[in-house]
Structure formats: C-alpha cells, structure tokens
Amino acid sequence: MPALCPLIPTTISMTLKVNLLTLTAVRLQELFSKRLLTSRRAVELYLAQIDKHNHNGLQLNAIISVADRADILQRAELLDRERAQGKIRGPLHGVPVIIKDICVTQNMPSTCGSYAFKCGEAKVDAHIIGTLNDAGLIIIAKANLSELGNAKGDHLMAGWSPVGGQTKNPHVEGDIPLGAPYLTSWGPAGSSSGSATAVAAGFSPISLGTELEGSITWPAARAGLYAIKLTPDSVDQHGFLPCAKGFDCTGPYGKTTADVAILSAIIQLLRPDHYLPLATSWHGLKLGFVEPTLWRSAADVVEEVDGFLQQTDSAMFAASEAIAEQGARVVKSIPLPTWGEITSSMPDLDDMGDLFAYQMKLSWPGFLALLEGTPQTVEDLIDWNKAHADLEFTPRDNNQRVLEKIRDSTMTQEQYDRNVKALREAARGAIHRVLYDYDVDVILAPCDSRLNSVAAAAGYPLGNLPLGYADFNGRGFSLHVIAPAGEEAKIFQVMSAWEATFPDNVRPPRALVGQ
C-alpha cells in the first residue's frame, strides 16, 4: 500500500489523502486549482516529512537548513490569497521547492557544507532566489551536498559534508560500508546528493542541484528520478559557489518530465511552457546507444558487484528494443570516443580538473566577498580547516587536496585558453560526428560512466532516464542522455516518451512506504 499522509481538511469540507512519495508539482498545482489543498497545508506536510526522516526516522541527512517556519507559512498564505483573487504567477504557483546549499541566501545559512561558512551572513541573495520567488515557488529548505560541491578534497565520500553529515540514498537500507569508494553503490553519489534524496523521500516535489561532472545526474540515477543539467551559462548563477564557467550549470530534479521541464524553463528565464507539449510516443525520435562495456567506471570509483553490470546492460538492451518497437530510430553500439581519447586532445594537461582549479582560483574570491564573517581567500579557508580539524575532517574524509590544488594553480590564461579550446573541439567533434554519421538526435550511455565528463567538456546538457533498481541493494540505475548546447527540448522529448513507456521506473523507496 502507498504511504498516505494524514487526512487534510480543506476549505470545501472535504478530506483528501495525498502521498508525498509520489506527489508531483503538476499534480499539486491541480489540487490547488480545485481548492482541494492549500499551499500552506502543503508546506506543513513537507516540513513534517522532513522532520520525520531527515535527522530522525531514516536519518537521511538530505537537508542542511530549513527556512523559518513562520516566514514560509506566511508566504504560502500570501500565495493562497493571490490564487483566490485569480492572480496566478505561473504553473508552479505555491509549490514548495528545495535548493542546494551552494548559493547565498539571506534567510537561511549559506554553508556549502562547511563549518567555515556556517556562522557567516550573506550580504545578498543569489539571483535565482528572486527568479523562484517571482514564479511563485516557496523555498522551504537548503539541501546537503558534497562539501563545497566536491571541491574540498580528493575522493571524499559523495554526499558528505561536515555541517550536514552523510546524505543517504533512501532506496538503500543500511549505512555505507567501511572502505567503500567515494561513489559507492551504497551511497547517494554527489555532489547534489541532498537535492535528489529530498525529492525521492517526499521532502518536496521538486528541487535544484548543480553539476560540473555528474553532480546532478549521478544522484538522480541513484534516487530513481528525472533530472537535467542544463546547458552551461543558460542559468544565472550569480551568488553560487563557482565551479567552472562554461562547464557547469544548475538543473532540476522531479518525479516526472513535466516537473523538470517546467522548472527548467523558469530558471532559464523562458516561458514556463517553453518545453511543452511533451512527447508521448517515440515516432520521429532518433537515439544512439553506446556500447556499455566501453563505458565503465573504475573500481576505485564505484565498486564492482557480481551480476550488477549484467543487470544494467540487460535492462539497457531491453529498453532499446522496446522503444524501437514503438517507433524510435535506435542505433546500438555507436562509436563515441572514450573519455580517455577525448582528454588526450589537451596539449599540456592530462586532467580536465586542472582547468577547473584555475577557474576556481580566479572566481572564488568574488563569491567569498558575498559573505561576512567567513574566510575571504582560498588560503584562509585552508588554514581555517586546519585550525578546526576536529570539525572539518573525519578518519575517512581527511584531506583538502582539491583546495590546495586551487591555491597552488600556476596556470596562465594562455595555457587555459589553449587547452580548453582543444578539449572542447574534441568533445564536440566526437559528439557531432556520431550524431551526423548515424543520424541520431541524442546519445545514451550507462549512468555510472564518464558521459557526464563528455557533457562538461563539450558544454552540453545532460539528462537522466530512470531504468531500474539494483537486485543487490535497491539503488537506482539509469541511462544518461546528451544533446548539443541549447537543445534541451530534444532531451525532454526523449525523457517524456521514456516516462510514457516505462511508467514504473520511478517508484517510492521501499523503506519509506508505509512510514
């Protein structure tokens, strides 16, 4: 039986049962429109679910901070009054949303998961806060993450931050084993771990994450959600801890394509219906699938589990057959060059991360200046962590080598430009040759692969298509889908047809059903 929330009295003397584990933003809007539910009551229910399972219950640790209850209930009541007066700000009017704690907010702490920022105060709100408020959304909480968006140390456990603790995947029961790799199948992946877990656990119907390399799409795969990393630079990220301009971007999580598509359009400052209507059939869609055996992660990234790769490969092959039978053009084993082949194009570097370290060294001072009472340079942050090692490190998560790499970067702008140009040309050339030679619109690959890195190198959007759940522990697995810059519409059409074909691929976590 699905998990039901308490009976909800409404203004028309009816009672309504809602399941926060399956409730979507679009469905929530329908309930508001029919006066079966108010935004205030919806906020109360989501806050109760957070209280029940964030630090209590399953102890998912998905949320770092919750907005002041009185403030958000007051905002919900305002939006309810506006609705009653016929003033609807958009299709997400009155809908609760959770954002990743990687941007500055004046009404909640801006920690990025670090104790160094916990007591600081933001001087301004990130620009996206105004965008969400103007669209009528209610920001109820900020989500946990890999500390500093995975820009603190080397191979720190994904989804762990000193402030928020270890985010858990609600589909996986039990703790992460000792000695597990940082993207272990027993964890939530990262860095937008809390944003994914929050939606899967019914803490909100939608949320926002950010991604440089896999930080949205890997957690989406583990949590069994639809999600997208939007085209880099298509969202105003002023007030976000910078990763790498031209490489990273914000993107939404949801249980349906419609939720993700509508929120994407809003944060891109497009009409909310920009990506609508969505496809319900495969006719006219052309997809290329990579050979999965060539797209595996190393064992020190994701451990090998007997039978799991066979399960994921079989599910991928079965899905490709099913959609081909329903009218899609499907090309299997397309020869997309591997990540190693693409990165070998850089004349001076072996690691794309060197480019990011250079960018962060230049851009972080501007972000730190938006906070008062916190370290104002990378050097100060490194020193603060050393002085507060009891707060900032654990026996496992015990280094800040990425911060040190940022501090020590000696790259010049000329070196940066030369290597970015070569890498971007190689990544885009590899993608476009496949799209053209095999007459396909998008490319699909297993979730535990480096397609996210290819997307970052190219500056292209990347979506997540839920595929199944592991027999050995229940973690979700997916396919990732890439399209050229600005062609999110193609991803959403594939995503929506996928959802229509495989409606059961998004499901409530077993541990929460009946809670």
XYZ file of C-alpha atoms in Angstrom:
515
model
C 0.000 0.000 0.000
C 1.275 3.536 -0.715
C 2.290 5.727 2.187
C -0.529 8.158 2.969
C -0.246 11.459 4.762
C -2.849 12.440 7.373
C -6.300 13.449 6.202
C -6.287 17.083 5.187
C -9.292 19.342 5.891
C -9.935 21.791 3.046
C -11.960 24.899 2.526
C -14.806 22.950 0.919
C -15.278 20.484 3.771
C -13.685 17.525 2.043
C -10.871 15.258 3.016
C -8.006 14.319 0.751
C -5.335 11.677 1.002
C -2.012 12.552 -0.619
C 1.140 10.503 -0.946
C 4.184 12.734 -0.648
C 6.349 9.956 -2.114
C 4.507 10.152 -5.447
C 3.024 13.655 -5.447
C 4.355 15.807 -8.285
C 4.436 19.567 -8.737
C 1.964 19.415 -11.630
C -0.455 17.288 -9.606
C -0.022 19.595 -6.619
C -0.991 22.528 -8.814
C -4.134 20.675 -9.881
C -5.084 20.165 -6.226
C -4.536 23.854 -5.545
C -6.619 24.867 -8.553
C -9.516 22.622 -7.493
C -9.350 24.000 -3.930
C -8.635 20.541 -2.585
C -5.411 21.663 -0.949
C -3.749 24.930 0.040
C -0.114 25.909 -0.305
C 0.025 26.437 3.446
C -1.112 22.869 4.113
C 1.300 21.505 1.522
C 4.189 23.307 3.217
C 3.127 21.915 6.585
C 3.088 18.375 5.197
C 6.516 18.638 3.592
C 8.017 20.164 6.734
C 6.545 17.292 8.745
C 8.124 14.768 6.373
C 11.494 16.487 6.711
C 11.177 16.440 10.483
C 10.237 12.770 10.391
C 13.102 11.440 8.284
C 15.902 13.975 7.914
C 17.595 13.720 11.323
C 15.012 11.345 12.782
C 13.500 8.160 11.360
C 15.665 7.004 8.459
C 18.142 9.819 9.203
C 18.616 10.662 5.540
C 20.560 13.881 6.238
C 19.300 15.398 2.991
C 18.618 18.842 4.439
C 21.146 21.222 5.986
C 18.750 24.006 6.948
C 15.008 24.664 6.902
C 13.609 28.133 6.349
C 11.890 29.838 9.256
C 8.540 28.108 9.623
C 6.556 31.263 10.294
C 8.083 33.021 7.284
C 7.353 30.295 4.761
C 3.860 29.691 6.089
C 3.220 33.405 5.745
C 4.462 33.278 2.158
C 2.265 30.244 1.473
C -0.760 32.117 2.817
C 0.084 35.092 0.585
C 0.198 32.833 -2.450
C -3.077 31.196 -1.391
C -4.704 34.644 -1.231
C -3.324 35.545 -4.630
C -4.784 32.343 -6.060
C -8.180 33.106 -4.527
C -8.023 36.524 -6.194
C -7.221 34.971 -9.573
C -3.578 36.048 -9.582
C -1.518 33.030 -10.635
C 2.193 33.692 -11.102
C 2.762 30.560 -13.143
C 2.346 26.775 -13.248
C 4.384 26.342 -10.041
C 2.498 28.969 -8.037
C 2.554 27.957 -4.376
C 4.697 24.836 -4.918
C 7.442 24.073 -2.346
C 10.986 23.637 -3.646
C 14.351 22.769 -2.068
C 17.610 24.277 -3.308
C 21.162 23.031 -2.951
C 23.131 24.800 -0.213
C 25.717 26.100 -2.638
C 24.332 29.592 -3.146
C 23.958 32.596 -0.865
C 20.623 33.190 0.857
C 19.841 35.823 3.442
C 17.050 33.895 5.161
C 18.996 30.652 5.638
C 22.674 29.864 6.312
C 24.902 29.657 3.243
C 27.281 26.907 4.331
C 28.230 24.949 1.213
C 28.513 22.169 3.802
C 31.487 23.816 5.524
C 31.708 24.931 9.147
C 33.903 27.776 7.919
C 30.784 29.342 6.389
C 28.174 28.187 8.910
C 28.193 31.328 11.023
C 28.674 33.728 8.142
C 25.983 36.011 6.806
C 25.142 36.516 3.157
C 25.134 40.132 2.005
C 22.730 39.383 -0.854
C 20.572 36.593 -2.249
C 21.695 34.628 -5.273
C 19.835 35.873 -8.341
C 17.979 32.578 -8.698
C 16.179 33.246 -5.396
C 14.345 36.176 -6.946
C 13.552 34.112 -10.025
C 11.965 31.355 -7.948
C 10.063 33.801 -5.762
C 8.743 35.727 -8.748
C 7.457 32.467 -10.220
C 5.506 31.792 -7.038
C 7.595 28.949 -5.624
C 8.193 28.543 -1.889
C 11.805 27.769 -0.945
C 11.405 25.643 2.157
C 14.924 24.320 2.737
C 18.513 24.014 1.541
C 19.901 20.590 0.709
C 23.013 18.802 1.887
C 25.830 18.208 -0.586
C 29.369 17.016 -1.003
C 31.244 19.768 0.819
C 31.985 22.774 -1.385
C 30.359 20.932 -4.281
C 33.112 18.295 -4.145
C 35.803 20.981 -4.342
C 37.428 20.357 -0.960
C 39.318 17.080 -1.003
C 40.283 14.070 -3.067
C 37.835 11.134 -3.092
C 35.815 12.398 -0.117
C 32.601 10.411 0.287
C 29.930 11.755 -2.050
C 27.079 13.389 -0.177
C 29.118 14.036 2.968
C 29.650 17.456 4.469
C 30.805 18.386 7.968
C 27.690 20.518 8.545
C 25.112 18.175 7.038
C 26.643 14.782 7.732
C 26.354 11.854 5.326
C 23.397 12.036 2.967
C 21.805 8.642 2.425
C 20.057 7.163 -0.581
C 16.511 6.354 0.607
C 16.372 3.349 -1.732
C 19.337 1.718 0.038
C 18.917 0.382 3.555
C 21.836 0.456 5.955
C 24.987 2.532 6.217
C 27.813 2.909 3.731
C 30.367 0.101 4.333
C 33.773 0.989 5.713
C 36.343 1.268 2.960
C 33.771 1.838 0.224
C 34.834 4.042 -2.718
C 33.563 7.614 -2.806
C 30.836 6.916 -5.389
C 29.878 3.607 -3.826
C 26.603 1.987 -4.819
C 25.626 2.147 -1.142
C 25.791 5.948 -1.206
C 23.774 8.715 -2.882
C 26.549 9.852 -5.279
C 27.148 13.585 -5.457
C 27.557 16.397 -5.170
C 23.844 17.340 -5.317
C 23.051 14.390 -3.084
C 20.581 16.061 -0.750
C 18.590 17.576 -3.606
C 17.986 14.112 -5.084
C 17.299 12.331 -1.801
C 14.878 15.096 -0.773
C 12.606 14.565 -3.776
C 12.762 10.775 -3.563
C 11.912 10.907 0.158
C 8.939 13.235 -0.242
C 10.589 16.287 1.342
C 9.469 18.376 -1.655
C 8.072 17.593 -5.112
C 10.976 19.303 -6.915
C 14.456 20.542 -6.112
C 17.507 22.147 -7.677
C 21.077 20.924 -7.900
C 24.207 21.984 -9.725
C 26.564 19.936 -11.877
C 30.064 20.199 -13.199
C 30.706 16.491 -13.801
C 27.806 14.272 -12.767
C 26.717 16.204 -9.671
C 23.048 16.273 -10.745
C 22.791 13.205 -12.941
C 24.634 10.664 -10.781
C 22.474 11.338 -7.681
C 19.377 11.327 -9.922
C 20.308 7.857 -11.124
C 20.763 6.548 -7.579
C 17.458 8.092 -6.431
C 15.452 6.975 -9.485
C 14.420 10.475 -10.626
C 14.166 12.544 -13.761
C 16.697 15.365 -13.817
C 18.759 17.501 -16.141
C 21.944 19.510 -16.124
C 21.008 22.447 -18.318
C 23.287 23.992 -20.931
C 26.153 25.802 -19.163
C 25.589 29.568 -18.933
C 21.846 29.199 -19.623
C 21.005 29.913 -15.947
C 22.056 32.990 -13.977
C 24.344 31.558 -11.275
C 25.398 34.802 -9.633
C 25.691 34.035 -5.939
C 26.646 30.384 -6.435
C 29.981 28.958 -5.335
C 31.648 28.940 -8.762
C 32.895 25.752 -10.365
C 33.880 26.491 -13.938
C 32.114 28.935 -16.231
C 31.133 27.295 -19.487
C 31.282 23.834 -17.913
C 28.812 23.751 -15.006
C 25.135 24.621 -14.614
C 22.052 24.335 -12.427
C 19.227 21.865 -13.062
C 16.058 20.422 -11.504
C 15.007 17.084 -10.034
C 11.484 15.691 -10.241
C 9.426 12.539 -10.457
C 8.099 13.461 -13.912
C 9.440 15.061 -17.058
C 6.832 17.818 -16.878
C 8.013 18.939 -13.436
C 11.632 19.047 -14.605
C 10.823 20.768 -17.909
C 8.681 23.500 -16.350
C 11.179 24.329 -13.610
C 14.000 24.298 -16.183
C 12.230 26.876 -18.302
C 11.570 29.075 -15.264
C 15.192 29.200 -14.123
C 16.341 29.768 -17.714
C 14.030 32.814 -17.793
C 11.951 31.302 -20.585
C 8.193 30.967 -20.738
C 7.225 28.183 -18.310
C 5.665 26.231 -21.177
C 8.730 26.630 -23.395
C 9.420 22.883 -23.489
C 5.752 21.891 -23.707
C 3.912 19.970 -25.061
C 5.914 16.858 -24.328
C 6.087 13.720 -26.455
C 4.061 10.661 -25.581
C 5.326 8.476 -28.424
C 8.679 7.593 -29.966
C 7.789 8.419 -33.559
C 10.338 10.799 -35.043
C 12.848 10.363 -32.216
C 16.329 9.079 -33.086
C 18.616 7.654 -30.399
C 22.149 6.296 -30.363
C 23.265 3.909 -27.608
C 26.935 3.445 -26.753
C 28.484 0.036 -26.227
C 28.156 -0.222 -22.422
C 31.242 -2.382 -21.914
C 33.357 0.560 -23.100
C 31.745 2.946 -20.623
C 32.515 1.607 -17.152
C 33.745 3.330 -14.023
C 36.932 2.221 -12.308
C 36.605 0.031 -9.218
C 38.090 2.770 -7.018
C 35.170 4.996 -8.063
C 32.258 2.516 -7.972
C 32.929 -0.970 -6.606
C 32.252 -3.989 -8.797
C 29.330 -6.121 -7.620
C 28.734 -9.571 -9.069
C 25.855 -9.551 -11.516
C 25.139 -5.809 -11.375
C 26.661 -4.828 -14.709
C 24.884 -7.742 -16.355
C 21.618 -6.463 -14.860
C 22.167 -2.900 -16.069
C 23.316 -3.982 -19.538
C 20.321 -6.296 -19.929
C 17.962 -3.520 -18.858
C 19.539 -1.134 -21.355
C 19.262 -3.621 -24.213
C 15.653 -4.452 -23.320
C 14.748 -0.750 -23.188
C 16.339 -0.085 -26.569
C 14.365 -2.949 -28.096
C 11.130 -1.744 -26.522
C 11.424 1.800 -27.814
C 12.493 0.616 -31.262
C 9.345 -1.497 -31.430
C 7.341 1.622 -30.569
C 8.673 3.668 -33.460
C 12.000 5.199 -32.401
C 15.055 5.021 -34.613
C 17.597 3.164 -32.458
C 21.256 2.701 -33.312
C 23.232 0.441 -30.977
C 26.938 0.467 -30.139
C 27.645 3.849 -31.675
C 31.402 4.507 -31.587
C 31.538 7.570 -29.361
C 35.207 8.105 -28.496
C 36.020 7.233 -24.888
C 36.771 9.830 -22.260
C 40.454 8.987 -22.377
C 40.538 9.584 -26.116
C 38.823 12.940 -25.723
C 41.074 14.224 -22.917
C 44.195 13.232 -24.835
C 43.422 16.187 -27.106
C 44.697 18.653 -24.488
C 48.251 19.631 -25.452
C 49.547 20.355 -21.938
C 47.239 18.569 -19.493
C 46.059 15.072 -18.611
C 43.294 16.081 -16.195
C 40.349 18.360 -17.003
C 40.292 19.169 -13.293
C 43.380 21.345 -13.746
C 41.233 23.700 -15.819
C 38.660 23.886 -13.062
C 41.275 24.589 -10.388
C 42.489 27.575 -12.406
C 38.959 28.928 -12.821
C 38.145 28.491 -9.138
C 41.311 30.317 -8.103
C 40.114 33.309 -10.103
C 36.404 33.177 -9.271
C 36.156 32.130 -5.619
C 37.260 35.484 -4.131
C 34.197 37.097 -5.717
C 31.903 34.538 -4.084
C 33.623 34.755 -0.697
C 33.138 38.522 -0.774
C 29.364 37.925 -0.722
C 29.704 36.502 2.815
C 30.563 38.281 6.053
C 32.308 36.583 8.958
C 33.916 33.841 6.831
C 37.324 33.189 5.255
C 37.833 35.571 2.338
C 40.503 33.696 0.382
C 41.214 30.086 -0.505
C 44.336 30.291 1.631
C 42.275 31.476 4.599
C 39.814 28.625 4.088
C 42.607 26.042 4.040
C 44.069 27.500 7.218
C 40.638 27.614 8.899
C 40.113 23.940 8.146
C 43.494 23.065 9.614
C 42.723 25.031 12.760
C 39.332 23.325 13.114
C 40.295 19.834 12.023
C 38.000 18.309 14.633
C 35.020 19.835 12.787
C 36.192 19.594 9.189
C 37.779 16.150 8.917
C 36.966 12.552 9.763
C 39.233 9.489 9.675
C 37.905 8.763 6.179
C 37.296 12.256 4.802
C 40.604 13.621 5.901
C 42.126 15.841 3.226
C 41.663 19.116 1.367
C 43.809 18.346 -1.640
C 41.411 19.996 -4.100
C 41.539 23.269 -2.172
C 45.326 23.020 -2.130
C 45.295 22.377 -5.868
C 43.224 25.517 -6.368
C 45.617 27.539 -4.195
C 48.682 26.193 -5.973
C 47.476 26.504 -9.561
C 50.100 28.279 -11.689
C 48.252 28.001 -14.972
C 48.259 31.064 -17.218
C 45.280 32.360 -19.152
C 47.033 31.431 -22.380
C 47.507 27.842 -21.222
C 43.922 27.688 -20.066
C 42.544 29.003 -23.346
C 44.704 26.649 -25.424
C 43.682 23.537 -23.530
C 40.001 24.455 -23.241
C 39.872 25.078 -26.992
C 41.431 21.700 -27.764
C 39.259 19.822 -25.262
C 36.033 21.499 -26.317
C 36.711 20.900 -30.003
C 37.490 17.244 -29.316
C 34.377 16.669 -27.200
C 32.017 18.493 -29.515
C 33.578 16.958 -32.591
C 33.200 13.451 -31.145
C 29.527 14.044 -30.342
C 28.603 15.686 -33.628
C 30.345 13.081 -35.765
C 28.236 10.397 -34.125
C 25.026 12.430 -34.403
C 25.672 13.088 -38.099
C 27.180 9.780 -39.186
C 24.477 7.684 -37.507
C 21.564 10.090 -37.994
C 20.586 10.334 -34.345
C 19.465 13.285 -32.200
C 20.837 12.223 -28.811
C 23.360 9.802 -27.321
C 22.642 7.490 -24.372
C 25.116 5.792 -22.032
C 25.026 3.999 -18.648
C 24.803 6.256 -15.606
C 27.989 5.009 -13.931
C 30.145 6.250 -16.802
C 32.046 9.334 -17.938
C 29.346 10.644 -20.286
C 28.889 13.401 -17.685
C 32.526 14.381 -18.254
C 31.989 14.448 -22.010
C 28.988 16.742 -21.470
C 31.046 19.042 -19.259
C 33.932 19.175 -21.743
C 31.539 19.973 -24.578
C 29.408 22.420 -22.575
C 26.273 20.404 -23.381
C 23.142 19.492 -21.373
C 22.753 16.035 -19.857
C 19.554 14.313 -18.716
C 18.770 11.296 -16.545
C 16.402 8.482 -17.567
C 15.488 6.095 -14.709
C 15.999 2.499 -15.843
C 15.781 0.163 -12.852
C 16.880 -0.768 -9.344
C 19.778 -2.999 -8.346
C 18.909 -6.508 -7.240
C 21.680 -6.476 -4.643
C 20.718 -3.357 -2.657
C 17.932 -1.388 -4.339
C 19.976 1.560 -5.629
C 18.626 3.131 -8.773
C 20.398 2.958 -12.114
C 19.719 4.950 -15.230
C 20.805 5.992 -18.664
C 22.233 9.437 -19.270
C 21.279 11.300 -22.434
C 23.253 14.100 -24.078
C 22.282 16.621 -26.761
C 24.024 19.699 -28.192
C 24.016 23.048 -26.395
C 20.621 24.706 -26.277
C 18.820 21.546 -27.386
C 17.267 20.599 -24.068
C 13.982 20.208 -25.944
C 15.325 17.023 -27.570
C 16.264 15.621 -24.171
C 12.833 16.444 -22.773
C 11.065 14.781 -25.697
C 13.103 11.610 -25.177
C 12.579 11.854 -21.414
C 8.816 12.207 -21.773
C 8.476 9.325 -24.238
C 10.637 7.273 -21.862
C 8.323 8.111 -18.980
C 5.251 7.110 -21.023
C 6.877 3.804 -21.985
C 8.301 2.926 -18.573
C 5.889 4.494 -16.051
C 7.063 2.300 -13.179
C 10.726 3.302 -13.381
C 10.172 6.000 -10.753
C 8.961 4.424 -7.545
C 8.836 5.249 -3.822
C 11.699 3.990 -1.666
C 10.711 0.700 -0.046
C 11.884 1.819 3.382
C 9.520 4.795 3.315
C 6.404 3.058 2.041
C 4.048 2.687 4.981
C 6.019 5.138 7.142
